[in-house]
XYZ file of C-alpha atoms in Angstrom:
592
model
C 16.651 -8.278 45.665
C 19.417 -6.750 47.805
C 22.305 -9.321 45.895
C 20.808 -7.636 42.508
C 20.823 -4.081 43.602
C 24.554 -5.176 44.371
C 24.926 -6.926 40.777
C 23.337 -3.491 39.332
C 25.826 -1.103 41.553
C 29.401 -3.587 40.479
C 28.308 -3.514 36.803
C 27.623 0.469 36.699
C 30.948 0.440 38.404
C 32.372 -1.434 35.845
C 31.428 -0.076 33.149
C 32.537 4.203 34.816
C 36.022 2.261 34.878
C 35.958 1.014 31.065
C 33.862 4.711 29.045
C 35.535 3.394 26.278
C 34.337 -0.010 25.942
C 30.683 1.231 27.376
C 30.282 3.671 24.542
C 31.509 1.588 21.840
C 29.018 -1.309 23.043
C 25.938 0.951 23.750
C 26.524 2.448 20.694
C 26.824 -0.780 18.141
C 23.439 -1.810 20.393
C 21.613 1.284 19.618
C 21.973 1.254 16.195
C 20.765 -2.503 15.608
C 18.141 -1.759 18.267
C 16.725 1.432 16.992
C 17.007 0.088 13.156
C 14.767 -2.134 14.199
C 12.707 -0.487 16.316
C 12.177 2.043 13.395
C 11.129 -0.456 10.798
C 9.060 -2.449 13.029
C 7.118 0.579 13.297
C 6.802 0.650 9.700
C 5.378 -2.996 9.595
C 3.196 -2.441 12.962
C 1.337 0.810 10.944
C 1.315 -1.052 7.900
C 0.439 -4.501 8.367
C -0.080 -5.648 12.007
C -2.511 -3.032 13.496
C -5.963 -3.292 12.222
C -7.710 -0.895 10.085
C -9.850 1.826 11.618
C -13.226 0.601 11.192
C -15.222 -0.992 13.454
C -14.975 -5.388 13.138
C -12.072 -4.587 10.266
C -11.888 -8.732 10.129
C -15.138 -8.613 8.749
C -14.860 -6.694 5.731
C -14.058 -8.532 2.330
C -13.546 -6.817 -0.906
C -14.834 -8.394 -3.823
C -12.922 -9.102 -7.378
C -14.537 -10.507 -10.405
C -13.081 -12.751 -12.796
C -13.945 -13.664 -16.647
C -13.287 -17.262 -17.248
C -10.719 -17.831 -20.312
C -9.984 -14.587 -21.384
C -7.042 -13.614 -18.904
C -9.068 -10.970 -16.776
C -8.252 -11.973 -13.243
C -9.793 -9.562 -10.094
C -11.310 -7.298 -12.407
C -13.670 -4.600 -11.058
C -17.587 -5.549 -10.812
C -20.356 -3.426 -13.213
C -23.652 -1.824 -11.759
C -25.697 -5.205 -12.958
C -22.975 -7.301 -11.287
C -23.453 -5.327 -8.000
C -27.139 -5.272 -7.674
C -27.592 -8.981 -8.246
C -24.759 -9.202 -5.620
C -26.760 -6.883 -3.226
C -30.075 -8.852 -4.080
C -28.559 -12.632 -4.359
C -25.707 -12.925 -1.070
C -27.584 -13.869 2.010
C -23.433 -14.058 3.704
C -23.269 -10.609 3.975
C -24.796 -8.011 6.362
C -24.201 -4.947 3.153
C -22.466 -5.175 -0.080
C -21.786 -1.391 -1.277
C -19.859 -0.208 -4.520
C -18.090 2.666 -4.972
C -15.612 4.536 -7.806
C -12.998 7.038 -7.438
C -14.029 10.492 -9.366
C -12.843 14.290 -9.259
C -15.192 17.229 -9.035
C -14.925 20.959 -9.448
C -15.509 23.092 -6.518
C -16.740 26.230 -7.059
C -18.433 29.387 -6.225
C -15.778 30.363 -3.527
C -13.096 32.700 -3.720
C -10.749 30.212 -5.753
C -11.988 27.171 -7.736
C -10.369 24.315 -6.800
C -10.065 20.669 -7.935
C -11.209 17.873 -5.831
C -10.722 14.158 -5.432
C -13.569 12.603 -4.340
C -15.832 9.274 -4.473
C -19.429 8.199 -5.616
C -20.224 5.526 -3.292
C -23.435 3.730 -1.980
C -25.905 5.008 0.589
C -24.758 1.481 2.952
C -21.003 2.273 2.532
C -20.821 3.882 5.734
C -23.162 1.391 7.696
C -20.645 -1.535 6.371
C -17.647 0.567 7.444
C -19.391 1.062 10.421
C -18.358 4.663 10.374
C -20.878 7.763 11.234
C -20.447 11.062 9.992
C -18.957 13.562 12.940
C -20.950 16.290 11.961
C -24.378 16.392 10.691
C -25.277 12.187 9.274
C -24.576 9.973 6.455
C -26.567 8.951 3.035
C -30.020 7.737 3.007
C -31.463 5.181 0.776
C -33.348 7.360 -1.477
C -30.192 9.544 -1.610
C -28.761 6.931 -3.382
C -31.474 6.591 -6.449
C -30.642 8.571 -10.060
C -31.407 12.387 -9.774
C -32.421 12.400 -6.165
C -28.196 12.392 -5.362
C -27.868 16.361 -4.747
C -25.973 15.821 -1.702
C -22.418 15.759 -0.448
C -20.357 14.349 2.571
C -17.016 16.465 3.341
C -13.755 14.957 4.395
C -12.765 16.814 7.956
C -9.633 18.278 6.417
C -11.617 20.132 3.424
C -15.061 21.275 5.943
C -11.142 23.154 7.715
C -9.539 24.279 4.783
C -12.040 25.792 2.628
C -15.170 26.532 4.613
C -13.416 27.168 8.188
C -14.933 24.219 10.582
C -18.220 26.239 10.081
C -20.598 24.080 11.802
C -23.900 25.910 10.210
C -22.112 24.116 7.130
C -25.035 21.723 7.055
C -27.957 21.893 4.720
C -25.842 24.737 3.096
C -25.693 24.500 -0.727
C -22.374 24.215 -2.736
C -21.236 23.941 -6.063
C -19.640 20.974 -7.470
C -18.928 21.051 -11.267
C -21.337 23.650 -11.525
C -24.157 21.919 -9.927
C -25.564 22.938 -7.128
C -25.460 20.134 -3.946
C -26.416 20.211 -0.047
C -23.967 19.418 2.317
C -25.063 16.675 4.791
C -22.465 16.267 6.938
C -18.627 16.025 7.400
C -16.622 12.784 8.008
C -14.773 12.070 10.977
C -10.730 13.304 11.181
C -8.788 10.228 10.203
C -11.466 8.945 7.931
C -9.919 8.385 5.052
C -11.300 5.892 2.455
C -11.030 4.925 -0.077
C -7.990 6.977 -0.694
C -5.910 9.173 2.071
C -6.571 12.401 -0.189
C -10.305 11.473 -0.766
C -12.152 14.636 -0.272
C -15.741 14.439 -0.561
C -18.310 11.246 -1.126
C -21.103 11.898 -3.400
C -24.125 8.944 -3.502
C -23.281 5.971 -6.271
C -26.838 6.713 -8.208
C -27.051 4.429 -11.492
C -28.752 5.990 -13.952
C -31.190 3.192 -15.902
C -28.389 2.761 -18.846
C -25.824 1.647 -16.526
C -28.173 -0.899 -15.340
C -28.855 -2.894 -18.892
C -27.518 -5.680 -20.115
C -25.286 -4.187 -22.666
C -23.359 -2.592 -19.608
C -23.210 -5.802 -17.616
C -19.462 -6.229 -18.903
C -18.539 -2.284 -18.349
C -16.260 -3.031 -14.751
C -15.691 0.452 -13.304
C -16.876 -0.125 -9.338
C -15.195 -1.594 -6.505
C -17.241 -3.496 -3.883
C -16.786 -4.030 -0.187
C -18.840 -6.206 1.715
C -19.485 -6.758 5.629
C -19.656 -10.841 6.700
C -22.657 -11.314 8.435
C -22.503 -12.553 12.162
C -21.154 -16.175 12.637
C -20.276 -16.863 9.024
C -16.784 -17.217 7.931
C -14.823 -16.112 5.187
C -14.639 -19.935 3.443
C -18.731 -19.913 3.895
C -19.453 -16.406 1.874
C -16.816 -17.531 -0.711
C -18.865 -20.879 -1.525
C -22.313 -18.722 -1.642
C -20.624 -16.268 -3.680
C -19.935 -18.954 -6.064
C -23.132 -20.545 -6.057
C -24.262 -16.954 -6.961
C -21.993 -16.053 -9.982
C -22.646 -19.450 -11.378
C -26.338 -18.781 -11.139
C -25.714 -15.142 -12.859
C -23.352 -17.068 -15.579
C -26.709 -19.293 -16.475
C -28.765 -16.477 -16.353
C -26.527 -14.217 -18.716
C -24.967 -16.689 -21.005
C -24.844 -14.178 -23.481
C -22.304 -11.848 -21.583
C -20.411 -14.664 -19.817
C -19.757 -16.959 -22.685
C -17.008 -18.573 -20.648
C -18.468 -18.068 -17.568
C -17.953 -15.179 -14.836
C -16.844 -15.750 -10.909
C -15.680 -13.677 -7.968
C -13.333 -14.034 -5.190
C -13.280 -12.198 -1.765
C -10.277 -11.521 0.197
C -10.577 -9.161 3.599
C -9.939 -5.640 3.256
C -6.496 -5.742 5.133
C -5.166 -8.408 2.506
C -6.390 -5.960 -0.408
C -4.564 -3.179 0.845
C -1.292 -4.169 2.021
C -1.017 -8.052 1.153
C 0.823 -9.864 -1.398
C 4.299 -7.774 -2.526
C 4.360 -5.029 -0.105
C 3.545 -7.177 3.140
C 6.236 -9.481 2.266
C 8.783 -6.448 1.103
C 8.223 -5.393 4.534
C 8.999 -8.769 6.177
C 12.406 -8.935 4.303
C 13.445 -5.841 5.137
C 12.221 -6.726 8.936
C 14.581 -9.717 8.406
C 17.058 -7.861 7.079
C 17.310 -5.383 9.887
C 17.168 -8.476 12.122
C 20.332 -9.661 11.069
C 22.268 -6.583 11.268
C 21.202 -6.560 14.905
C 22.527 -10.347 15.142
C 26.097 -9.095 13.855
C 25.641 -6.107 16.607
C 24.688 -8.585 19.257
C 28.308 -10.885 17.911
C 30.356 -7.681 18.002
C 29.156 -7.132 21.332
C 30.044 -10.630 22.543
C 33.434 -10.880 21.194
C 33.868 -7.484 23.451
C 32.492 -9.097 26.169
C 34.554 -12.063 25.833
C 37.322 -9.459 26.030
C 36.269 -7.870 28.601
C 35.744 -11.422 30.623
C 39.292 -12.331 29.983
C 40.884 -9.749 30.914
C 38.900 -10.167 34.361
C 40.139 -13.711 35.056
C 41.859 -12.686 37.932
C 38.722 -10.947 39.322
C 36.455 -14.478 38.730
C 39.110 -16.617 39.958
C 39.494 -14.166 43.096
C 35.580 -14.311 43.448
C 35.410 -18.188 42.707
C 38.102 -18.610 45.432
C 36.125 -16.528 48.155
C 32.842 -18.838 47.317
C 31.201 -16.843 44.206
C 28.743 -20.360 42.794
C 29.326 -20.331 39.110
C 24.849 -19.442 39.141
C 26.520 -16.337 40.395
C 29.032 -15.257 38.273
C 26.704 -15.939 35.225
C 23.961 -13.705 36.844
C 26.461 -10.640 37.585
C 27.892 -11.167 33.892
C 24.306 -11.276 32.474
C 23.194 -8.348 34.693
C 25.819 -6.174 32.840
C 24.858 -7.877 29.502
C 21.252 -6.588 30.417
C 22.173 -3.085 31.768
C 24.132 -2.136 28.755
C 21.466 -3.721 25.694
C 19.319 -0.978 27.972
C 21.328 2.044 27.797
C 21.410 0.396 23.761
C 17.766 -0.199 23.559
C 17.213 3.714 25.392
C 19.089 5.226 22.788
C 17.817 3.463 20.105
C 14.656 4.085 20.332
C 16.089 7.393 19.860
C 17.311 6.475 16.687
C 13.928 4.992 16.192
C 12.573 7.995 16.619
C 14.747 10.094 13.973
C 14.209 6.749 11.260
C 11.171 6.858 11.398
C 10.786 10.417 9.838
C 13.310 9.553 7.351
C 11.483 6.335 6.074
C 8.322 8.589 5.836
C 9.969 11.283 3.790
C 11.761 8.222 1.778
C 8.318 5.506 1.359
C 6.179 6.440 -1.491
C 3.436 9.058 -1.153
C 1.008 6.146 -2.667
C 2.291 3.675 0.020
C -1.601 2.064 1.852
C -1.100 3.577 5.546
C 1.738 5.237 5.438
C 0.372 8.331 7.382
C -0.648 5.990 10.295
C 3.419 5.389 10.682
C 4.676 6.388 13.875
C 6.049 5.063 17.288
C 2.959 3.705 19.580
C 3.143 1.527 22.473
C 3.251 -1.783 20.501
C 6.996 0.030 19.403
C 7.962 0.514 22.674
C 7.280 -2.766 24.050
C 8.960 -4.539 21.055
C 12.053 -2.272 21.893
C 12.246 -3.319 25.428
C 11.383 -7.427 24.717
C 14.343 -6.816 21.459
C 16.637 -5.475 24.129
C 16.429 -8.174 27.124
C 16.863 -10.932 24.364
C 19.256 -8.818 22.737
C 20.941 -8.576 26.071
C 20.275 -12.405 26.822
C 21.845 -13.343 23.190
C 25.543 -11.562 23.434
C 25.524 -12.245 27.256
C 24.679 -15.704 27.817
C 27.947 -17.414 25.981
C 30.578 -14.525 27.769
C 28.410 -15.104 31.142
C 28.748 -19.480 30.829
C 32.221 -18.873 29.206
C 33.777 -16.823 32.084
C 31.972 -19.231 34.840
C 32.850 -22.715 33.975
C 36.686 -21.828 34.235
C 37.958 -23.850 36.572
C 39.980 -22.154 38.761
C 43.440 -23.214 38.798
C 43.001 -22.886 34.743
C 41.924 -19.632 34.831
C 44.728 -18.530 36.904
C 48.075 -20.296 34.450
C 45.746 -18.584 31.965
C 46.058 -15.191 33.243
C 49.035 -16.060 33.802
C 50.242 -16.771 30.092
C 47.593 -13.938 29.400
C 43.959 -13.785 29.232
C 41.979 -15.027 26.750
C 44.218 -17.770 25.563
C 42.458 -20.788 26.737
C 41.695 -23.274 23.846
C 37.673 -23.324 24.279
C 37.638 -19.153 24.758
C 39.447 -19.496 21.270
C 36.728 -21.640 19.533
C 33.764 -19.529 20.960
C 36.009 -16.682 19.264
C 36.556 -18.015 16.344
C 32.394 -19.175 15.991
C 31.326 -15.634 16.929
C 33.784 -14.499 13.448
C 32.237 -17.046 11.523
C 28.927 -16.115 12.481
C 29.305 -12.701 11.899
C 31.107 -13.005 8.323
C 28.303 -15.227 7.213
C 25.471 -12.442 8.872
C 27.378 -9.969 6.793
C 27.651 -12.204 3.625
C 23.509 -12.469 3.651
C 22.970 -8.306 3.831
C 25.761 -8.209 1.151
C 24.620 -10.552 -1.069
C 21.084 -9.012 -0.546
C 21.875 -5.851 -0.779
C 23.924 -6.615 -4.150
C 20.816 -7.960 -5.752
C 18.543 -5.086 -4.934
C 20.707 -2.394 -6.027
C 20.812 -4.531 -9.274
C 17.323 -4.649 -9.305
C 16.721 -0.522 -8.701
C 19.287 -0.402 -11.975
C 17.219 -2.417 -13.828
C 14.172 -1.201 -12.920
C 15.405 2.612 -13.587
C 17.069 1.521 -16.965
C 13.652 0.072 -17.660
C 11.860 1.558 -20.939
C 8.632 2.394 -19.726
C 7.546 3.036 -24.010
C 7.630 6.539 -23.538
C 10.155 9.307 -22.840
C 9.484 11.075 -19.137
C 12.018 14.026 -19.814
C 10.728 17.349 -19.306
C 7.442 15.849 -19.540
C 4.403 17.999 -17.513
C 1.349 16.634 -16.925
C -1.973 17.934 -15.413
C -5.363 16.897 -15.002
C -8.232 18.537 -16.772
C -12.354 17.910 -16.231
C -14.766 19.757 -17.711
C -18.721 19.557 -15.489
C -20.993 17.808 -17.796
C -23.412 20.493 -17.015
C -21.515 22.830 -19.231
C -19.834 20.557 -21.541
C -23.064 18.026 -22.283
C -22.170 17.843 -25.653
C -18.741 16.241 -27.225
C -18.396 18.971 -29.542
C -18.366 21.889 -26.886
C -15.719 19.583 -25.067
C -13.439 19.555 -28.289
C -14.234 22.920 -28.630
C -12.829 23.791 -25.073
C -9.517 21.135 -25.712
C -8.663 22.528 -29.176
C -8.334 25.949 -27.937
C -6.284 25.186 -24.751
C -4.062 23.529 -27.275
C -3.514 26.503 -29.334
C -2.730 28.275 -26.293
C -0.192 26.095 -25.132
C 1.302 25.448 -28.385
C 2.270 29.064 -29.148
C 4.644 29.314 -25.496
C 8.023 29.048 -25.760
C 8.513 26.501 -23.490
C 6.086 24.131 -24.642
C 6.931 21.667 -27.948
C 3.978 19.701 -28.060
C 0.851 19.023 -26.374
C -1.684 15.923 -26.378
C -4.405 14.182 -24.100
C -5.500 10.517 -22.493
C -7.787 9.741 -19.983
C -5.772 7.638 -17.729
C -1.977 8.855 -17.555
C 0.290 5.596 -18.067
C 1.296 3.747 -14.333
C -1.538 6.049 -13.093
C -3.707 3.407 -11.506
C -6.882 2.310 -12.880
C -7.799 1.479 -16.102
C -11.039 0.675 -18.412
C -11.451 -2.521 -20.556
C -13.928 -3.093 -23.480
C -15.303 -6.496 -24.455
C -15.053 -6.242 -28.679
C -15.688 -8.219 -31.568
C -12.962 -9.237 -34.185
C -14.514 -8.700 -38.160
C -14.602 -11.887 -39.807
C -14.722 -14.097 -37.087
C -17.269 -15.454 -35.426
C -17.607 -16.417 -31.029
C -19.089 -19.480 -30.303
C -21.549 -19.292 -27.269
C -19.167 -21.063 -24.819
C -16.298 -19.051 -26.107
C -15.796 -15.432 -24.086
C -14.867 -12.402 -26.748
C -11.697 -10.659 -26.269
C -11.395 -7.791 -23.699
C -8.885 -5.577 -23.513
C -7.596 -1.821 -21.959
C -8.753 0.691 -23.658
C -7.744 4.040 -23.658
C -8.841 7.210 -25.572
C -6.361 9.909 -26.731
C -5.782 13.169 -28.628
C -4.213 13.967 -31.690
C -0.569 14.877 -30.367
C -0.535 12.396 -28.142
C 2.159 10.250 -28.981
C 4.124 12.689 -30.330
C 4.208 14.827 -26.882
C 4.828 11.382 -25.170
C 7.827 10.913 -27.888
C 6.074 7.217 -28.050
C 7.468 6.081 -31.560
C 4.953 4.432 -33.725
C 6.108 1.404 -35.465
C 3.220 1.467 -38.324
C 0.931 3.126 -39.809
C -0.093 6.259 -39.056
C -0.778 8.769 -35.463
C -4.171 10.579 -35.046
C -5.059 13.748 -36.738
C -7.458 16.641 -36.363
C -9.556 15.280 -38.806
C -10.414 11.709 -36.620
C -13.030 13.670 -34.859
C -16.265 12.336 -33.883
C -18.218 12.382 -36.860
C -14.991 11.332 -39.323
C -14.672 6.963 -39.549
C -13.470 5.594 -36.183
C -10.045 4.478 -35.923
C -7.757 3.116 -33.592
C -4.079 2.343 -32.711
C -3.148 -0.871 -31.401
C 0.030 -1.923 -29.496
C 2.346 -4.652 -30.812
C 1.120 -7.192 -28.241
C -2.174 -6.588 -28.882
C -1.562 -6.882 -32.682
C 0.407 -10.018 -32.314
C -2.017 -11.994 -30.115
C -5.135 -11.349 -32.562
C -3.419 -11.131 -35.814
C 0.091 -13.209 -35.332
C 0.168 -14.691 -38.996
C -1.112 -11.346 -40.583
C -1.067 -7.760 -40.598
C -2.788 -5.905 -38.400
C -3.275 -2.552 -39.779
C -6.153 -2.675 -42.159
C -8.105 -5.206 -39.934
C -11.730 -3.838 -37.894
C -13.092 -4.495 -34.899
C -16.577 -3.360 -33.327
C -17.436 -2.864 -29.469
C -21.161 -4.284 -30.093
C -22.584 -7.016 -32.338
């Protein structure tokens, strides 16, 4: 201990007597250090720590598919998820749940929610509890016995003041009147980070017939039971869908599966767990062409200290000890590096959050936690390991009289100090060539994907999201009523040249598909009928979208409910079910 205090108190010493050389090497150290440091932290929030429910290993999410008809992980129906709930024996709960907004009310200012209609055993399988008041019962969960309402933590602050009497008080959502249960822990935030409130999944009886058996709106989390494994619920599950494709030939025509995967995979698997691990990598090699910059300074540094090593040699220094007093400065200063970069870290990590998208799974969980810490210290004693070990065996196996006609001539002449040189510029040219040539293809990629035609023109478009409560609206014509008039209103302001409607805003997540039948052709029983996405859209639309239309004719005013339905089709659609022929003229049906 007392020889390393020593080694400590030389290299501290040595580098007072060399500022210059310390601040350029703590410096090029920090910055590799804390770049990784900072994106680490990224990948830690993101990827590596487990989600915030109790057993998170445990929970799979479940994704349908339709056999030969090119719908892969497709979200499950109401039938689908009670035969699911009744069938598994794998799974401790299977719950469902679907993404909707609601209109609060009856406070000072109205205000549009995003919230969730989820079953009464969502919470049980999350293993979550409500942190004020309790969760949904089972009877809360049956049609028209579902007047009740869970509040995120955030909104019970925000709008009704972290009142606790809150509970069993009444509130109005979309203009119906509900009873508050209980609020959700802080933190809790599923499905979606903004998710507000969680309303009870109640199927009314038509969702539960046949003819909706192919409508796939839900998603569907289940909890493994104890002591069965992933591979064992995915071969029940199978056995069950195959019984449900015998069962429902008529629906399944091609027959209908499902595939789990755990809830961590869902949500940041696939493309953004391994855009993380590249950029990881990435970072990693700008920290190997710090840790090469750094050596070829300490090689430097170590020749032009010949005459010191030779001097210490010749007074009995062992060449174990010369490598530990050049590795104890090689560790001292990737310290100082690794102290100020987590520093940098620190600073990074704010920018990445102001830079990752808003929509990124996790990305308000990012921050610096102990796991970042200790990764910063073990990156900066191999760091320190990596650019000191060749110097530290370079600079000892001198021999002595060799090291002296070398400092003689002038350090850092010798033949083999030259190769390590040379190896340490190779290493880093070809470090640098990588992040170039990497770089170089993603900044083509960002041009390509922002010269990208997305079909439609997003200049000085303005969107906004409109929903009227059904308790007000029931029927379609009171709805028109209330769209046609906001239209007129818009239309007649300067600053507005057109107006139209959808119900799912393009690259807005989600979507709705329709099984439908083709006129004039007929579907053999072992043959599935098409199924495509389906959206539904004003007259306007396509002109306030500048969308150009390549045939035939846009929507009017006059394609109203009780007028002949009609429908616009996209070229890809028209070219896969009528290739030979025109498609215009051509009818389809959504029943038989």
């Amino acid at each position: 201990m007392t020889s390393l205090l020593k080694d400590l108190r030389y290299a501290l010493r040595t580098f007072v007597k060399r500022p210059g050389f310390t601040a350029v090497a703590v410096l090029t150290l920090a910055l590799g250090i804390g770049a990784n440091s900072a994106i680490f932290s990224v990948v830690n929030s993101i990827v590596l720590r487990p989600l915030p429910y109790k057993d998170a290993s445990s929970l799979m999410v479940f994704w349908g598919n339709l056999h030969n008809n090119g719908l892969n992980e497709i979200e499950l129906s109401a039938p689908e998820l009670v035969d699911l709930q009744q069938q598994s024996r794998s799974f401790e709960n299977i719950a469902g749940y679907t993404v909707q907004g609601f209109n609060l009310s009856g406070l000072d200012q109205p205000e549009r929610l995003r919230g969730t209609l989820a079953s009464a055993n969502l919470f049980p399988t999350l293993g979550v509890n409500a942190a004020l008041g309790r969760t949904f019962l089972s009877e809360e969960d049956q049609f028209e016995h579902d007047q009740v309402v869970l509040l995120s933590n955030p909104l019970w602050q925000r709008r009704f003041g972290s009142d606790p009497s809150i509970i069993n008080r009444k509130i109005t959502l979309d203009n119906q009147p509900v009873t508050v249960i209980g609020v959700m822990p802080a933190g809790f935030q599923f499905p979606e980070k903004d998710t507000e409130l969680w309303r009870p999944l109640a199927f009314s009886p038509d969702l539960l017939t046949e003819d909706n058996r192919g409508s796939h709106f839900l998603n569907v989390i289940g909890r493994l039971a104890p002591n069965v494994t992933q591979q064992q619920a995915q071969a029940e599950l199978d056995t069950v869908t195959a019984r449900m494709t015998q069962d429902h030939k008529a629906i399944y025509r091609s027959g209908f599966s499902a595939a789990i995967r755990s809830l961590q995979d869902d949500k940041v698997g696939g493309s953004l767990r391994n855009a993380l691990f590249i950029l990881l990598a990435a970072v990693g090699l700008v920290l190997a062409v710090s840790c090469a910059n750094v050596a070829h300074l300490l090689l430097a540094n170590a020749a032009s200290r010949q005459k010191e090593i030779a001097v210490r040699t010749a007074l009995g220094a062992s060449r174990f000890r010369i490598i530990r007093q050049f590795l104890t400065e090689s560790l001292l200063l990737s310290s100082f590096g690794g102290l100020v970069g987590l520093t940098f870290a620190i600073w990074g990590v704010r920018i990445l959050v102001a830079l990752i998208p808003k929509d990124t799974p996790r990305i308000e969980e990012i921050a610096l936690d102990y796991r970042v810490v200790f990764f910063t210290i073990g990156v900066s004693i191999v760091t320190g390991l990596l650019f000191g070990l060749a110097p530290a065996l370079q600079a000892a196996k001198s021999d002595l009289n060799e090291s002296l006609k070398e400092a003689g001539r002038g350090a850092g002449q010798g033949p083999a100090r030259q190769r390590l040189r040379n190896a340490l510029v190779i290493s880093e040219v070809a470090f640098a060539l990588v992040l170039l040539i990497g770089a170089g293809l993603m900044i083509k990629s960002l041009r390509r994907l922002h010269s990208m035609n997305p079909g439609f023109s997003p200049q000085h478009l303005m969107t906004m999201r409109v929903a009227l409560p059904g308790s007000k609206y029931e029927k379609f014509s009171q709805g028109q009523a209330f769209f046609e008039e906001l239209f007129d209103r818009l239309r007649v302001r300067p600053e507005v040249k057109s107006v139209g409607a959808i119900n799912l805003l393009p690259f807005g997540g989600g979507g709705g598909d329709r099984s439908f039948f083709i006129e004039g052709r007929t579907v053999s029983k072992h043959e599935e009928s098409p199924d495509e996405q389906v959206r539904f859209i004003s007259a306007g639309y396509f002109n306030a979208m500048e969308i150009p239309l390549l045939k035939g004719r846009e929507f009017t005013s006059r394609d109203i409910d009780s007028a002949p339905a009609v429908m616009v089709v996209n070229q890809a659609l028209a070219k896969k079910f009528w290739p030979n022929e025109e498609a215009i003229g051509n009818r389809i049906s959504f029943s038989m």
